[in-house]
Coordinates of C-alpha atoms and ligand atoms in Angstrom, one line a residue:
M25 CA 0.0 0.0 0.0
K26 CA 1.2 3.5 -0.8
I27 CA 0.4 6.7 1.0
L28 CA 1.1 10.2 -0.2
A29 CA 1.7 12.7 2.5
I30 CA 1.2 16.5 2.1
E31 CA 2.4 19.1 4.6
T32 CA 1.8 22.9 4.3
S33 CA 0.9 24.0 7.8
C34 CA 3.5 26.7 8.1
D35 CA 6.4 27.7 5.8
E36 CA 7.5 24.4 4.4
T37 CA 5.9 22.8 1.3
A38 CA 6.6 19.1 1.6
L39 CA 5.6 15.7 0.1
A40 CA 6.4 12.2 1.1
L41 CA 5.5 8.8 -0.4
M42 CA 5.3 6.0 2.1
E43 CA 5.0 2.3 1.3
L44 CA 3.7 0.0 4.0
N45 CA 3.7 -3.7 4.4
K46 CA 0.8 -4.9 6.5
E47 CA 2.2 -8.5 6.6
N48 CA 5.2 -7.5 8.7
N49 CA 3.9 -4.2 10.1
T50 CA 6.6 -2.1 8.5
Y51 CA 6.7 1.1 6.5
K52 CA 9.3 3.0 4.6
V53 CA 9.7 6.3 2.8
I54 CA 10.0 5.8 -1.0
D55 CA 10.5 9.4 -1.9
H56 CA 10.2 12.8 -0.3
T57 CA 10.7 16.4 -1.2
L58 CA 10.6 19.8 0.6
Y59 CA 10.6 23.4 -0.4
S60 CA 11.5 25.7 2.4
Q61 CA 10.2 29.3 2.3
I62 CA 12.4 30.5 5.1
K63 CA 14.5 32.8 2.9
E64 CA 11.3 34.6 1.7
H65 CA 10.1 35.2 5.2
S66 CA 13.4 36.0 6.9
K67 CA 13.4 39.5 5.4
F68 CA 10.2 40.2 7.4
G69 CA 11.6 38.7 10.6
G70 CA 9.0 35.9 10.8
V71 CA 6.5 33.9 8.8
V72 CA 4.0 36.1 7.0
P73 CA 0.8 34.0 6.7
F74 CA -0.4 35.2 3.3
L75 CA 3.0 35.2 1.7
A76 CA 3.3 31.6 3.0
S77 CA 0.0 30.6 1.4
R78 CA 0.9 32.3 -1.9
L79 CA 4.2 30.5 -2.0
H80 CA 2.5 27.1 -1.2
S81 CA 0.0 27.8 -4.0
K82 CA 2.9 28.6 -6.4
K83 CA 5.0 25.6 -5.6
L84 CA 2.7 22.7 -4.5
P85 CA 0.9 21.9 -7.8
Q86 CA 4.2 21.6 -9.8
M87 CA 5.8 19.7 -6.9
L88 CA 2.9 17.2 -7.0
I89 CA 3.1 16.8 -10.7
D90 CA 6.8 16.2 -10.6
F91 CA 6.4 13.8 -7.7
I92 CA 3.7 11.7 -9.4
H93 CA 5.7 11.8 -12.6
T94 CA 8.7 10.3 -10.8
N95 CA 6.9 7.8 -8.6
G96 CA 3.8 6.9 -10.6
R97 CA 0.1 7.1 -9.9
D98 CA 0.0 4.0 -7.8
I99 CA -1.2 5.7 -4.6
D100 CA -3.8 4.2 -2.3
K101 CA -4.4 7.1 0.1
I102 CA -3.5 10.7 0.7
V103 CA -2.8 12.1 4.1
V104 CA -2.6 15.8 4.7
T105 CA -2.0 18.1 7.6
T106 CA -5.3 19.9 8.4
G107 CA -4.1 21.6 11.7
P108 CA -2.8 23.1 13.8
G109 CA -1.0 25.8 11.8
L110 CA -1.6 28.9 9.7
S111 CA -5.0 28.7 8.2
P112 CA -4.1 30.2 4.7
S113 CA -1.2 27.7 4.5
L114 CA -3.2 24.7 5.6
Y115 CA -5.9 25.4 3.0
V116 CA -3.5 25.1 0.1
G117 CA -2.4 21.6 1.0
V118 CA -5.9 20.5 2.0
N119 CA -7.5 21.8 -1.2
Q120 CA -4.9 20.1 -3.3
A121 CA -5.2 16.9 -1.4
L122 CA -9.0 16.8 -1.8
L123 CA -8.8 17.6 -5.5
L124 CA -6.2 14.9 -6.1
G125 CA -8.1 12.4 -3.9
T126 CA -11.3 13.0 -5.9
A127 CA -9.5 12.8 -9.2
M128 CA -7.8 9.6 -8.3
N129 CA -10.8 8.2 -6.4
I130 CA -8.7 7.5 -3.3
P131 CA -9.4 8.5 0.3
V132 CA -8.0 11.6 2.0
E133 CA -7.2 11.5 5.7
S134 CA -6.6 14.5 7.9
I135 CA -3.5 14.4 10.1
N136 CA -2.7 16.5 13.2
H137 CA 0.7 18.2 12.6
L138 CA 1.6 17.6 16.3
H139 CA 1.0 13.9 16.0
G140 CA 3.5 14.0 13.2
H141 CA 6.1 15.6 15.5
I142 CA 5.4 13.0 18.2
W143 CA 5.9 10.1 15.9
S144 CA 8.9 11.6 13.9
S145 CA 11.2 9.9 16.4
F146 CA 10.0 6.5 15.4
I147 CA 11.6 6.2 11.9
D148 CA 15.3 5.2 11.6
K149 CA 18.0 7.0 9.6
N150 CA 17.2 4.8 6.5
L151 CA 13.6 6.1 6.7
V152 CA 12.3 2.7 7.7
G153 CA 9.9 2.2 10.6
E154 CA 7.6 -0.4 12.1
K155 CA 4.5 -0.6 14.2
P156 CA 5.8 0.0 17.7
I157 CA 5.6 -2.8 20.3
D158 CA 3.1 -2.4 23.0
N159 CA 5.6 -2.1 25.8
I160 CA 6.6 1.4 24.8
F161 CA 3.3 2.7 26.4
P162 CA 2.8 4.8 28.3
F163 CA 5.4 7.2 26.9
I164 CA 5.8 10.9 27.2
S165 CA 6.4 13.1 24.2
I166 CA 7.9 16.5 24.6
L167 CA 7.0 19.0 21.8
V168 CA 9.3 22.0 21.4
S169 CA 8.5 24.0 18.3
G170 CA 7.9 27.5 17.1
G171 CA 4.2 27.3 17.9
H172 CA 4.0 24.7 20.6
T173 CA 5.7 23.7 23.9
E174 CA 4.0 20.9 25.7
M175 CA 4.4 17.4 27.1
I176 CA 2.0 14.7 26.1
L177 CA 1.3 11.4 27.8
V178 CA 0.6 8.8 25.2
E179 CA -1.1 5.9 27.0
K180 CA -1.7 3.9 23.9
Y181 CA -1.7 4.6 20.2
N182 CA -3.8 7.6 19.3
S183 CA -4.5 8.5 23.0
Y184 CA -2.9 11.8 23.8
K185 CA -3.2 13.7 27.1
V186 CA -1.5 17.1 27.6
I187 CA 0.3 17.0 31.0
A188 CA 2.4 20.2 30.7
K189 CA 2.3 23.3 28.6
T190 CA 3.7 26.8 28.3
V191 CA 1.4 29.4 29.7
D192 CA 2.7 32.0 27.1
D193 CA 5.3 31.8 24.4
A194 CA 6.5 28.6 22.7
V195 CA 10.2 27.9 23.2
G196 CA 11.0 28.2 19.5
E197 CA 9.2 31.5 19.5
A198 CA 11.4 32.7 22.4
F199 CA 14.5 31.8 20.4
D200 CA 13.0 33.7 17.4
K201 CA 12.2 36.8 19.4
V202 CA 15.6 36.9 21.1
A203 CA 17.2 36.6 17.7
K204 CA 15.1 39.5 16.5
M205 CA 16.1 41.7 19.5
L206 CA 19.7 41.0 18.6
D207 CA 19.1 41.7 14.9
L208 CA 20.3 38.2 14.0
G209 CA 17.6 37.2 11.5
Y210 CA 14.9 34.5 11.2
P211 CA 14.5 31.7 12.2
G212 CA 16.3 32.5 15.4
G213 CA 16.9 29.1 16.9
P214 CA 19.7 27.9 14.5
I215 CA 21.4 31.4 14.7
V216 CA 21.2 31.8 18.4
S217 CA 22.4 28.2 19.1
K218 CA 25.3 28.6 16.6
L219 CA 26.4 31.8 18.4
A220 CA 25.9 30.2 21.8
E221 CA 28.6 27.7 20.9
S222 CA 31.3 30.3 21.5
G223 CA 29.6 32.0 24.5
N224 CA 29.7 31.4 28.2
P225 CA 26.4 30.0 29.5
E226 CA 27.2 31.2 33.0
A227 CA 27.9 34.8 31.9
I228 CA 24.5 36.2 32.6
N229 CA 22.1 34.8 35.1
F230 CA 18.8 35.0 33.2
P231 CA 15.7 33.8 35.1
R232 CA 14.3 30.3 34.9
P233 CA 10.6 31.1 34.9
M234 CA 8.3 28.7 36.8
I235 CA 11.1 26.2 37.3
N236 CA 9.9 25.7 40.9
S237 CA 6.1 25.7 40.2
G238 CA 5.9 22.1 41.1
D239 CA 3.7 21.3 38.1
G240 CA 4.0 21.1 34.3
K241 CA 3.5 24.8 33.7
M242 CA 6.3 26.5 31.6
S243 CA 6.8 30.1 30.7
F244 CA 9.2 31.7 28.2
S245 CA 7.8 35.2 27.8
G246 CA 9.4 36.6 31.0
L247 CA 12.8 35.1 30.0
K248 CA 12.5 36.9 26.6
T249 CA 11.7 40.2 28.4
S250 CA 14.7 39.7 30.7
V251 CA 16.9 39.5 27.6
L252 CA 15.2 42.7 26.4
Y253 CA 15.9 44.5 29.7
Y254 CA 19.4 43.3 29.7
L255 CA 20.0 44.8 26.3
K256 CA 18.5 48.1 27.3
D257 CA 20.6 48.2 30.4
N258 CA 23.8 47.2 28.6
P259 CA 23.7 48.7 25.1
I260 CA 27.5 48.7 24.7
I261 CA 28.0 45.3 26.1
K262 CA 25.5 44.0 23.6
E263 CA 27.9 44.4 20.7
N264 CA 30.7 42.6 22.6
N265 CA 29.0 39.6 24.2
I266 CA 26.2 38.5 21.8
A267 CA 27.6 35.0 22.2
D268 CA 27.4 35.1 26.0
I269 CA 23.8 36.4 25.8
C270 CA 22.9 33.6 23.4
A271 CA 24.6 30.9 25.5
S272 CA 23.1 32.2 28.8
F273 CA 19.6 32.4 27.2
E274 CA 19.9 28.9 25.8
K275 CA 21.1 27.6 29.2
S276 CA 18.0 29.1 30.9
V277 CA 15.7 27.5 28.4
I278 CA 17.4 24.1 28.7
D279 CA 17.4 24.3 32.5
V280 CA 13.6 24.9 32.5
I281 CA 12.9 22.1 30.0
I282 CA 15.1 19.6 31.8
S283 CA 13.6 20.5 35.1
K284 CA 10.0 20.0 33.8
T285 CA 11.0 16.8 32.2
K286 CA 12.2 15.5 35.5
W287 CA 8.9 16.5 37.0
A288 CA 7.1 14.5 34.3
L289 CA 9.4 11.5 34.8
D290 CA 8.8 11.4 38.5
K291 CA 5.1 11.9 38.3
Y292 CA 4.2 9.6 35.3
N293 CA 7.0 7.0 35.3
P294 CA 6.9 6.6 31.5
K295 CA 8.6 3.7 29.6
L296 CA 10.1 6.1 27.1
I297 CA 10.5 9.8 26.2
T298 CA 10.3 11.1 22.7
V299 CA 11.0 14.7 21.7
G300 CA 9.7 16.5 18.6
G301 CA 9.6 19.9 16.9
G302 CA 12.2 22.3 15.5
V303 CA 13.9 23.1 18.8
I304 CA 15.2 19.6 19.2
A305 CA 17.6 20.5 16.4
N306 CA 19.4 22.2 19.2
Q307 CA 22.6 20.3 20.0
E308 CA 22.8 21.5 23.6
L309 CA 19.3 20.4 24.3
R310 CA 20.0 17.0 22.7
K311 CA 23.0 16.7 25.0
A312 CA 21.0 17.6 28.0
F313 CA 18.4 15.0 27.2
S314 CA 21.1 12.4 26.6
N315 CA 22.5 13.1 30.1
L316 CA 19.0 12.9 31.6
S317 CA 18.5 9.6 29.8
S318 CA 21.6 8.2 31.6
E319 CA 20.7 9.7 35.0
Y320 CA 17.1 8.2 34.9
N321 CA 18.1 5.1 32.9
I322 CA 15.3 5.7 30.5
E323 CA 15.4 5.7 26.7
F324 CA 15.0 9.1 25.0
K325 CA 14.1 8.8 21.3
L326 CA 15.0 11.9 19.3
P327 CA 14.2 12.4 15.6
E328 CA 16.9 12.4 13.0
Q329 CA 18.2 15.9 12.6
S330 CA 16.5 16.3 9.2
L331 CA 13.2 15.4 10.7
T332 CA 13.2 17.9 13.5
T333 CA 11.7 20.8 11.6
D334 CA 8.5 20.5 9.6
N335 CA 8.4 17.9 6.9
A336 CA 6.0 15.5 5.2
I337 CA 7.7 12.3 6.3
M338 CA 6.3 12.8 9.8
I339 CA 2.8 13.2 8.5
G340 CA 3.3 10.0 6.4
I341 CA 4.5 8.1 9.5
V342 CA 1.2 8.9 11.2
G343 CA -0.7 8.0 8.0
A344 CA 1.2 4.6 8.0
L345 CA 0.7 4.0 11.7
N346 CA -3.1 4.8 11.5
E347 CA -3.3 2.2 8.8
L348 CA -1.2 -0.4 10.8
Y349 CA -3.4 0.2 13.9
D350 CA -6.5 0.1 11.7
I351 CA -7.7 3.6 12.8
K352 CA -10.2 5.3 10.6
E353 CA -11.5 8.7 11.5
D354 CA -13.8 11.1 9.7
F355 CA -12.0 13.7 7.6
R356 CA -11.6 16.9 9.6
N357 CA -11.2 20.0 7.5
V358 CA -8.8 22.8 8.2
D359 CA -8.6 23.7 11.9
P360 CA -5.8 26.1 12.7
N361 CA -6.2 25.4 16.5
W362 CA -6.7 21.6 16.4
E363 CA -5.8 20.4 19.9
I364 CA -3.5 17.4 20.1
S365 CA -5.9 15.5 22.4
E366 CA -9.1 16.2 20.4
Ligands
LIG29 O1 8.7 22.4 14.2 P1 9.0 23.6 13.5 O2 9.8 23.5 12.2 O3 7.8 24.5 13.1 C1 6.7 24.6 14.0 O4 5.8 23.7 13.9 O5 6.7 25.6 14.8 O6 9.9 24.5 14.5 C2 10.5 25.8 14.1 C3 11.1 26.4 15.4 C4 11.6 27.8 15.1 O7 11.1 28.6 16.2 C5 13.1 27.8 15.2 O8 13.7 28.9 15.6 C6 13.3 26.6 16.1 O9 12.3 25.7 15.7 N1 14.6 26.0 15.9 C7 15.6 25.9 16.9 C8 16.7 25.3 16.3 N2 16.4 25.0 15.0 C9 15.1 25.4 14.8 N3 15.6 26.4 18.2 C10 16.7 26.2 18.9 N4 17.8 25.7 18.4 C11 17.9 25.2 17.1 N5 19.0 24.7 16.7
LIG30 ZN1 6.0 21.8 13.4

């Protein structure tokens, strides 16, 4: 069986073709492609929703034509991200999916983008995966992206319960805003983390908001404001110690995430932790999770570096797993605020 996956929820236009084998419960990626709009948005310091949808509309039809030309029409199902994300962007992928599905007389299934990030850790570097064995449940998935920061308890396949969440900014958003304050460009995460490599993480003692709240609540807005005040109070220093600012900010973020992960480990005693979303591209965060994995003697599954930011493979993985778990849900049209647990 072959599944075509389409992802256009934000600023990446992406396709993946999955092949699954129901006999041995495995799936693999046959082909995938991605057009990133980042360059177009970076001049504006962030994603501009209507520019994003215009670029998706411009690129996606030809990408689909080329993809089908290369891989053939032998497709049994289409899966498409229908939320959460930017409404104008989502509509482009969803409309194309529905049109193609009707023309080819094959079903179209809606996929929650966040489920994609959760399951992105479950495919190996050769882009081959399998239906997970039951003893991975319950596991906790930590989502750290530009739009979301939350921890989800996955008690069984397709059962998601949010156990921790940011009360304000997402962690990726905080990286992006700090980069903007420092005039570093967009997206901020990769630039800030690169600069942080040569900085001293102990140089500035930025706050660790809500670190002692005793629950899963996180906050990154106050941290971002502290960086702003620091820059106002130290305008000359700013030029000299950007690397220290980046490293100290990154350290605060990581300290908060690690502390909240410890809280979740103690409270829920999961079998496994997975992490998804663009911020897990961050090497220091990856290292911190690796240390925590040794400390708690628990496996942390992290996605391949290329699957950390948005892509269609992660959407295809959920499409494949839904099939392997025999899950059929009604098509849900565009919902920019689709909650992970709905
Ligand atoms: O998952 P993603 O591609 O899109 C959303 O669904 O939001 O995540 C993008 C976010 C951006 O905020 C970006 O700055 C952040 O991931 N990011 C990073 C790094 N690479 C990307 N944050 C910290 N360190 C990185 N190396
Ligand atoms: Zn994402």
